[in-house]
PDB file of C-alpha atoms in Angstrom:
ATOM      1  CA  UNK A 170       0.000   0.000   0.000  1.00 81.00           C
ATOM      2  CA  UNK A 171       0.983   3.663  -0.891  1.00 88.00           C
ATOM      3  CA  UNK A 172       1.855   5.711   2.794  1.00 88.00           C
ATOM      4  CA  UNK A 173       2.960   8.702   1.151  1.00 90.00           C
ATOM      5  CA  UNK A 174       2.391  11.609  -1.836  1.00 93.00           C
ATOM      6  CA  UNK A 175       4.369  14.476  -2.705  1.00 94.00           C
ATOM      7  CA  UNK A 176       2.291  17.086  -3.656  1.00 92.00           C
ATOM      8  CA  UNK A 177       3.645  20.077  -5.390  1.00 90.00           C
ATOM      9  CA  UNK A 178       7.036  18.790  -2.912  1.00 90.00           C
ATOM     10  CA  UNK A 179       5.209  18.458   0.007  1.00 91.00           C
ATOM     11  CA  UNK A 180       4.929  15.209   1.286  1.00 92.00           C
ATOM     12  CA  UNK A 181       1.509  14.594   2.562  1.00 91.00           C
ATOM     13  CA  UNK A 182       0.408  11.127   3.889  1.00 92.00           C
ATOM     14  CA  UNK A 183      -2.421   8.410   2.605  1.00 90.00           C
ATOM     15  CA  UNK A 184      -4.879   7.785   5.289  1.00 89.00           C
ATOM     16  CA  UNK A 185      -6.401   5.540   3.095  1.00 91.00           C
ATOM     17  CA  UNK A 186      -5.571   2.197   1.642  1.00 90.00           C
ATOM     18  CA  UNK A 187      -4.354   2.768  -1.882  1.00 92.00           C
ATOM     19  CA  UNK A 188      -2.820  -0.271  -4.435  1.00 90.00           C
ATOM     20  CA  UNK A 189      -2.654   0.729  -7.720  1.00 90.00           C
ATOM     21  CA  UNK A 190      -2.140   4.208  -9.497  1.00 90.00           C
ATOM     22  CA  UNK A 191      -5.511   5.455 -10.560  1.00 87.00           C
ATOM     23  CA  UNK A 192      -6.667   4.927  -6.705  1.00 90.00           C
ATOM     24  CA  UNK A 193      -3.706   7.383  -5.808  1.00 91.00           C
ATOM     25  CA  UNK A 194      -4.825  10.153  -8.316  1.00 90.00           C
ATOM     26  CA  UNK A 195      -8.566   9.699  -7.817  1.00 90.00           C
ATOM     27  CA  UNK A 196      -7.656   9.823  -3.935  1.00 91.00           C
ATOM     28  CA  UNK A 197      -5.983  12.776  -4.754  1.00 91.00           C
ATOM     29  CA  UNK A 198      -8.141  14.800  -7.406  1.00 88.00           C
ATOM     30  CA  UNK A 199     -10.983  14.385  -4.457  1.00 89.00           C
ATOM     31  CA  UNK A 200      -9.045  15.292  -1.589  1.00 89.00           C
ATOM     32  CA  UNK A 201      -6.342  17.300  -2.231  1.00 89.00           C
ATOM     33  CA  UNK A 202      -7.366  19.153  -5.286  1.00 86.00           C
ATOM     34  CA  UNK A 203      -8.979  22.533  -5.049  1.00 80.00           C
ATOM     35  CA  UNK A 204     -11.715  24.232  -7.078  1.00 76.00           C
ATOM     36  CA  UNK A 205      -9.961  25.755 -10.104  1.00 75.00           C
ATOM     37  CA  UNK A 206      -6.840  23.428  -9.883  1.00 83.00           C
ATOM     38  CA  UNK A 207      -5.816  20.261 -11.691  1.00 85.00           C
ATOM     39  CA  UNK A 208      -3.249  17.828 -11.970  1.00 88.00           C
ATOM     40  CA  UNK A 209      -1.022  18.891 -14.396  1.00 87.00           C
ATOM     41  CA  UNK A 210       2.354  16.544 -14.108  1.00 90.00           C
ATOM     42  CA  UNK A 211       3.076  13.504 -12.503  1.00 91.00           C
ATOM     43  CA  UNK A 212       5.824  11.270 -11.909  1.00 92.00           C
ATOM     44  CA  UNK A 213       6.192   7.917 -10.802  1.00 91.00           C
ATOM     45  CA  UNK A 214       9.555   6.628  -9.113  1.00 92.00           C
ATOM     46  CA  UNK A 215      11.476   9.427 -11.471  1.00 91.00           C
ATOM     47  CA  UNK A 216       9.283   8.353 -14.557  1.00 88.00           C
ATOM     48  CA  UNK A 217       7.029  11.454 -16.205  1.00 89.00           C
ATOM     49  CA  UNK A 218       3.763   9.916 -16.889  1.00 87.00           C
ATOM     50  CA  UNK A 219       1.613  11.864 -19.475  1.00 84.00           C
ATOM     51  CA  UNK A 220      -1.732  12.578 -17.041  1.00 78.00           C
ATOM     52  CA  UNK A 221      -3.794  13.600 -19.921  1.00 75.00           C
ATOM     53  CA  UNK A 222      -3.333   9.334 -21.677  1.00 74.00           C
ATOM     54  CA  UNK A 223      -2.767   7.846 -18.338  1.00 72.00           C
ATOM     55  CA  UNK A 224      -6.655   6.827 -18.220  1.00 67.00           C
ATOM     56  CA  UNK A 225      -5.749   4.184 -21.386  1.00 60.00           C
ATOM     57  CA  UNK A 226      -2.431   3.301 -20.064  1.00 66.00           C
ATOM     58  CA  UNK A 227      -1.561  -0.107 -18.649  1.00 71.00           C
ATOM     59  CA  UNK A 228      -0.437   2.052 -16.014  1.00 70.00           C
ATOM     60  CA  UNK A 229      -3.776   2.978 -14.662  1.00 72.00           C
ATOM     61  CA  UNK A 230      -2.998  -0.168 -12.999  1.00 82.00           C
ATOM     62  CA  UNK A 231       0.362  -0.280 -11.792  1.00 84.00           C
ATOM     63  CA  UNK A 232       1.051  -1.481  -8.116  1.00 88.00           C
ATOM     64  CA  UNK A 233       2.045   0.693  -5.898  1.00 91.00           C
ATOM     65  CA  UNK A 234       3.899  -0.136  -2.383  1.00 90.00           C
ATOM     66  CA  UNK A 235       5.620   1.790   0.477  1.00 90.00           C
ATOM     67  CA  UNK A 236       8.520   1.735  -1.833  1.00 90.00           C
ATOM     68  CA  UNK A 237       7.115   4.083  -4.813  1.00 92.00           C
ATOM     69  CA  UNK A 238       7.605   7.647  -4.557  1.00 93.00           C
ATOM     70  CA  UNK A 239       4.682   9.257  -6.496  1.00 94.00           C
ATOM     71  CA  UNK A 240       5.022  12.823  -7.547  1.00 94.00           C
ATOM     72  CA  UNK A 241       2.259  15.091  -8.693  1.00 93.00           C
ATOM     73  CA  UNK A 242       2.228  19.187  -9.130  1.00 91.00           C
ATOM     74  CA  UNK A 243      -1.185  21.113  -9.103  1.00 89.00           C
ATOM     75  CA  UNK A 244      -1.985  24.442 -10.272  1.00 87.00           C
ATOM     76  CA  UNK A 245      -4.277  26.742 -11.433  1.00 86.00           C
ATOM     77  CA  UNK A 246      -5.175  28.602 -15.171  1.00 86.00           C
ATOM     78  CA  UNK A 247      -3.637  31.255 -13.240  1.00 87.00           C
ATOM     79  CA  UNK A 248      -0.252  29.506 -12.175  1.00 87.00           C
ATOM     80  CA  UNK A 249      -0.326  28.141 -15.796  1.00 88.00           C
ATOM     81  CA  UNK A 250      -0.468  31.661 -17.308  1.00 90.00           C
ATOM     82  CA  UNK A 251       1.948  32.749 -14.930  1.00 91.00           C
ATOM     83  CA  UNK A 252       4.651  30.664 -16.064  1.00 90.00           C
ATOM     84  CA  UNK A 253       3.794  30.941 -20.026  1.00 91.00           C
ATOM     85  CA  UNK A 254       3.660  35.140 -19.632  1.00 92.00           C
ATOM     86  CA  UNK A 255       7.602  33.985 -18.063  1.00 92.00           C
ATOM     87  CA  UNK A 256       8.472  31.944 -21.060  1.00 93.00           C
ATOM     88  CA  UNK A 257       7.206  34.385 -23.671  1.00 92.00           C
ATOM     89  CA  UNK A 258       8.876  37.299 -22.336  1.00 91.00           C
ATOM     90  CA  UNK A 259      11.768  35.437 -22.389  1.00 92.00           C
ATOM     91  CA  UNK A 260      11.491  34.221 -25.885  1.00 92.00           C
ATOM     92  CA  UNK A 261      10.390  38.479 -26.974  1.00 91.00           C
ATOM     93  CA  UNK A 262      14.068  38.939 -25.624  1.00 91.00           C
ATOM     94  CA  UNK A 263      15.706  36.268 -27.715  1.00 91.00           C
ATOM     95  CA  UNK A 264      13.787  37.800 -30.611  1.00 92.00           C
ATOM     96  CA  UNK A 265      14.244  40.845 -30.032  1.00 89.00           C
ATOM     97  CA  UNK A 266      18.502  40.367 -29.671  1.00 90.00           C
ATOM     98  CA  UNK A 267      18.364  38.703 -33.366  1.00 91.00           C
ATOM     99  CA  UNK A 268      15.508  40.383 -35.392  1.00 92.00           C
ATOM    100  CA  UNK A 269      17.788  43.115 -36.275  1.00 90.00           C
ATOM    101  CA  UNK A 270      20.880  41.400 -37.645  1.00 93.00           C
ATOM    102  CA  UNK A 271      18.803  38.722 -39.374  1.00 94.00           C
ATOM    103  CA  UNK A 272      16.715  41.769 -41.352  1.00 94.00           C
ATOM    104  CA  UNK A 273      20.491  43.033 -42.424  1.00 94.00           C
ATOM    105  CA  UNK A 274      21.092  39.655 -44.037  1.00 95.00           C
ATOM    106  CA  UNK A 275      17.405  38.746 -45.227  1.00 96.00           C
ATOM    107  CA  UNK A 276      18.151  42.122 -47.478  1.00 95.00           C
ATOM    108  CA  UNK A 277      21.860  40.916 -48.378  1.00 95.00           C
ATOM    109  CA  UNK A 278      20.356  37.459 -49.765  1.00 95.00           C
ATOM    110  CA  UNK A 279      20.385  36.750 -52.899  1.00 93.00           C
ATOM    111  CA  UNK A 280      16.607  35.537 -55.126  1.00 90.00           C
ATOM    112  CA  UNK A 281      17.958  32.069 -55.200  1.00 91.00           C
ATOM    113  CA  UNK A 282      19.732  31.853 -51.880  1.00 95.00           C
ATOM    114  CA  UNK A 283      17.821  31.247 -48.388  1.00 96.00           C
ATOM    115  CA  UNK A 284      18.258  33.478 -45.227  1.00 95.00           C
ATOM    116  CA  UNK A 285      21.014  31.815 -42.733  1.00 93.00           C
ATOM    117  CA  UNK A 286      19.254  31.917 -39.525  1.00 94.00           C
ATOM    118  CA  UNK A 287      15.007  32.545 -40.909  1.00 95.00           C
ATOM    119  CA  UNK A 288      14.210  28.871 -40.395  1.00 95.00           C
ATOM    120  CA  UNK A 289      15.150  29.331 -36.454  1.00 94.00           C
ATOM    121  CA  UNK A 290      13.454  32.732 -36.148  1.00 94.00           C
ATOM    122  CA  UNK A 291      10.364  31.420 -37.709  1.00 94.00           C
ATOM    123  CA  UNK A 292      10.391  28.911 -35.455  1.00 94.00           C
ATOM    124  CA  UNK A 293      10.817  31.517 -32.629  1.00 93.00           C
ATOM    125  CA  UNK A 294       7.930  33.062 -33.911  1.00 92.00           C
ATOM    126  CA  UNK A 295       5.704  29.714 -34.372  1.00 92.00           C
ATOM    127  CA  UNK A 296       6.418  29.077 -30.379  1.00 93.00           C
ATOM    128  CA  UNK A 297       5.361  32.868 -29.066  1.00 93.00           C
ATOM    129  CA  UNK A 298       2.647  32.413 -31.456  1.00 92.00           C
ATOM    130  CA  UNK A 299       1.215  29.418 -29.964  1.00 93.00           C
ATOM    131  CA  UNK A 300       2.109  30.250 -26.238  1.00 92.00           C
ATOM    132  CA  UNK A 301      -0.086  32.996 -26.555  1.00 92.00           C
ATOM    133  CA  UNK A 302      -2.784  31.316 -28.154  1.00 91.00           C
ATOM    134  CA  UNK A 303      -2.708  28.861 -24.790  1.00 90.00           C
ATOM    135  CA  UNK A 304      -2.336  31.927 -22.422  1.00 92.00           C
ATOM    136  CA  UNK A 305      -6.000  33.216 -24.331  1.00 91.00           C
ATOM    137  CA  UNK A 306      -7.312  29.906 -23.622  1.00 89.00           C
ATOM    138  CA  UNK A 307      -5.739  29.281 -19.546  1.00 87.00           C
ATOM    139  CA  UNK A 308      -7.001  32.849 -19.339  1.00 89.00           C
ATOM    140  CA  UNK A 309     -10.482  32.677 -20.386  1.00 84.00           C
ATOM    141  CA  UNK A 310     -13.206  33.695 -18.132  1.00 81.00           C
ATOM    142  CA  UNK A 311     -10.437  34.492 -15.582  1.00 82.00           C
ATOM    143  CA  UNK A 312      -9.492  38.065 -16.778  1.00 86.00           C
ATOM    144  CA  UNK A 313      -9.959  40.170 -19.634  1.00 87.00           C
ATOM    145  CA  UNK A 314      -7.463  39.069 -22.948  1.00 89.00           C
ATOM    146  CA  UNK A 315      -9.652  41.546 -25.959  1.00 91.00           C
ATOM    147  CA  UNK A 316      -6.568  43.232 -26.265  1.00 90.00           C
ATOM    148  CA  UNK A 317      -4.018  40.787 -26.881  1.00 90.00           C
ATOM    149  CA  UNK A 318      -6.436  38.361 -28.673  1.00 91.00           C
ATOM    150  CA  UNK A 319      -6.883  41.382 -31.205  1.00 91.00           C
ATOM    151  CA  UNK A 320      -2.922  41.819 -31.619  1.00 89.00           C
ATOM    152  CA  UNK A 321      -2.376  38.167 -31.949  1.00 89.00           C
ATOM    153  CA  UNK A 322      -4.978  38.444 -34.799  1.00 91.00           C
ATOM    154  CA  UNK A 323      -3.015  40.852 -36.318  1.00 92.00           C
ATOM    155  CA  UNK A 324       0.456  38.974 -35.389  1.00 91.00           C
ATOM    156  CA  UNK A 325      -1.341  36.244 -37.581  1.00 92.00           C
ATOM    157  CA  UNK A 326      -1.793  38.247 -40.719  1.00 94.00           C
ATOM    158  CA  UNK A 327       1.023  39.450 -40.896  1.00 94.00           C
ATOM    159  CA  UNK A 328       2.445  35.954 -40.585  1.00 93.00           C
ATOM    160  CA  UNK A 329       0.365  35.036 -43.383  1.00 94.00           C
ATOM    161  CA  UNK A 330       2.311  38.111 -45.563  1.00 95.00           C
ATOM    162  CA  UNK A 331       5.877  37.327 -44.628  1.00 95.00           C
ATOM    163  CA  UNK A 332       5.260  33.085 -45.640  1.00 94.00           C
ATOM    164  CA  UNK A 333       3.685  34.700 -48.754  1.00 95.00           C
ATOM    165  CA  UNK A 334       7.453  36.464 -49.303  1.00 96.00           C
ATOM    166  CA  UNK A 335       9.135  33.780 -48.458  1.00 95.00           C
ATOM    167  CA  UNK A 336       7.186  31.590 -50.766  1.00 95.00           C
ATOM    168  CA  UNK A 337       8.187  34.003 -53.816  1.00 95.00           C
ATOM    169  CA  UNK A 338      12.169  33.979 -52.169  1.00 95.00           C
ATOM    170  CA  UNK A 339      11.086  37.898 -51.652  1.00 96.00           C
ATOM    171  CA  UNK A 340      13.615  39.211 -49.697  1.00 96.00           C
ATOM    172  CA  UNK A 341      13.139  42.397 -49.536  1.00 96.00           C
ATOM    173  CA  UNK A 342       9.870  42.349 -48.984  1.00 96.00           C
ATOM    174  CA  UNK A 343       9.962  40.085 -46.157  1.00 96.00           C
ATOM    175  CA  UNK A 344      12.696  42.688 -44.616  1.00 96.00           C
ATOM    176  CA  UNK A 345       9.516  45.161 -45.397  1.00 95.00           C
ATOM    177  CA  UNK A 346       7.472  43.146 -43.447  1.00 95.00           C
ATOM    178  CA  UNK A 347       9.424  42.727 -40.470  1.00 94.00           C
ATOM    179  CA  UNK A 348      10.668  46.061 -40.313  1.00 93.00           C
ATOM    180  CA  UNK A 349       6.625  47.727 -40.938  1.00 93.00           C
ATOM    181  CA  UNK A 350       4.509  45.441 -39.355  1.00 93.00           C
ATOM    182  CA  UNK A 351       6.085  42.256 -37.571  1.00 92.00           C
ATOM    183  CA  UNK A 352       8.422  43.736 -35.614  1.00 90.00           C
ATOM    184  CA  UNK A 353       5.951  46.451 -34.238  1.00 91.00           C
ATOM    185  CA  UNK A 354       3.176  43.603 -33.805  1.00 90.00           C
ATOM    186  CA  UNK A 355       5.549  42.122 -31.471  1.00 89.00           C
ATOM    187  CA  UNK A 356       6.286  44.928 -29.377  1.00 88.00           C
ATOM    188  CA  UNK A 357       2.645  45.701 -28.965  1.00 89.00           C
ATOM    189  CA  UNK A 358       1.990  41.907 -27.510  1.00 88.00           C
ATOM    190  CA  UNK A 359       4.654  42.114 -25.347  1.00 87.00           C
ATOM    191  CA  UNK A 360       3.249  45.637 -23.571  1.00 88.00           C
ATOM    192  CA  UNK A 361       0.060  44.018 -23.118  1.00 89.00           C
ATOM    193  CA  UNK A 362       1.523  41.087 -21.484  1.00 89.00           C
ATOM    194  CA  UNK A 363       3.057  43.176 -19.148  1.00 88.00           C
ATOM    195  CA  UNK A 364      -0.186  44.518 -18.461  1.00 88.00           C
ATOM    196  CA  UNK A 365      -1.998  41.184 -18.404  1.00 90.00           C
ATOM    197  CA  UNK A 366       0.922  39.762 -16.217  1.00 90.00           C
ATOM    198  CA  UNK A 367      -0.580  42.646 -13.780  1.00 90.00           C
ATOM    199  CA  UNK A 368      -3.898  41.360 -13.936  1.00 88.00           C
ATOM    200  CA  UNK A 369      -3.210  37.913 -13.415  1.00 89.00           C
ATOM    201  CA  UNK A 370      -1.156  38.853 -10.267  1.00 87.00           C
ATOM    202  CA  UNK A 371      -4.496  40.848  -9.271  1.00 86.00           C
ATOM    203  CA  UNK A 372      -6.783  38.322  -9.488  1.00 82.00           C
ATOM    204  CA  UNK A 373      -4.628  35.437  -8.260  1.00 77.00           C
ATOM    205  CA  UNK A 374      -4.509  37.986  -4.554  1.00 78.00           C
ATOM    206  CA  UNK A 375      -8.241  38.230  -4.742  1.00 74.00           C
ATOM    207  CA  UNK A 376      -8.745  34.256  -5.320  1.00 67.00           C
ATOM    208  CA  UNK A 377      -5.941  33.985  -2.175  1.00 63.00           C
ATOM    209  CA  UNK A 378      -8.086  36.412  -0.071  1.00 59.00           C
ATOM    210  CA  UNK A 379     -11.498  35.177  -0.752  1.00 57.00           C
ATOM    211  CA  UNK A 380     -10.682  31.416  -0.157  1.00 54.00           C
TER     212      UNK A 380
END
């Protein structure tokens, strides 16, 4: 039988008798799990287990003895969009340190050549893009996001322009693009999440003080 849990590196004890996996995270999710949170990673002696397939996993029904150490971390939309406003104001600042020298040498390339270093800043681009389509989503119904759903709209575009450049191996006009509309698209998303980052601190303080 299972005597212990770490939750979110706490170690909290089972009062009740547990043998197999899905009795430790149901056990769990119903005792230890507040309103608004979830289980969002758990490990298993050192091993990640993917919570979201776990249900149609063979281990679902793993034993589990004194001897397992079972790991789980909780949080909130809030936490959640906590740590992805952290990652993608991180990635603005990688962007931001190579935007300018890559424009120099997207205008420098020749019609038949290809950009050293675009495929990695489209990437760049790809990943901010679709963290803050997941911060929208962790954040809806929790605060206000009309203001950087609208400039991730327009974010989206003017991705649409620049592939249509690339597409054509117009260099120039991608630098065009970057320079007139990209670049200040960015900028614009990354005021507003400094702004949202505000109002998820806000409303995580109110959700503290009210529970």
């Amino acid at each position: 039988m299972l005597k212990h849990v770490f939750l979110n590196r706490r170690k909290i004890p089972v009062p009740v008798p547990i043998s197999i996996l899905s009795e430790a995270i149901d056990w769990v999710e119903g005792s230890l799990v507040k309103a608004g949170y979830s289980i969002t990673k758990l490990e298993l002696d050192g091993l990640e287990i993917d919570i979201n397939n776990i249900a149609s996993s063979s281990l679902n029904q793993k034993p589990l003895s004194i001897d397992n150490k079972l790991c789980l971390q909780i949080d909130s939309p809030l936490d959640l969009a906590i740590q992805s406003i952290d990652a993608l104001n991180n990635l603005t600042l990688i962007i931001r340190r190579t935007i300018r020298p890559l424009m120099v040498k997207i205008w420098d390339t020749l019609p038949q050549a290809y950009p050293e270093g675009l495929e990695s800043f489209l990437d760049d681009l790809a990943l901010f893009m679709e963290l803050t389509d997941h911060l929208i989503v962790l954040l809806s119904g929790q605060v206000s996001t009309t203001n950087i759903e609208n400039s991730s709209v327009q974010l989206d575009s003017t991705k649409v322009l620049a592939e249509m450049a690339i597409g054509q191996s117009d260099w120039k006009g991608l630098t065009k693009v970057i320079i007139k509309q990209l670049f200040p698209q960015l900028e614009d998303v990354a005021s507003e999440l400094s702004l949202l980052q505000k109002c998820v601190f806000e409303a995580q303080a109110d959700r503290k003080y009210s529970s």
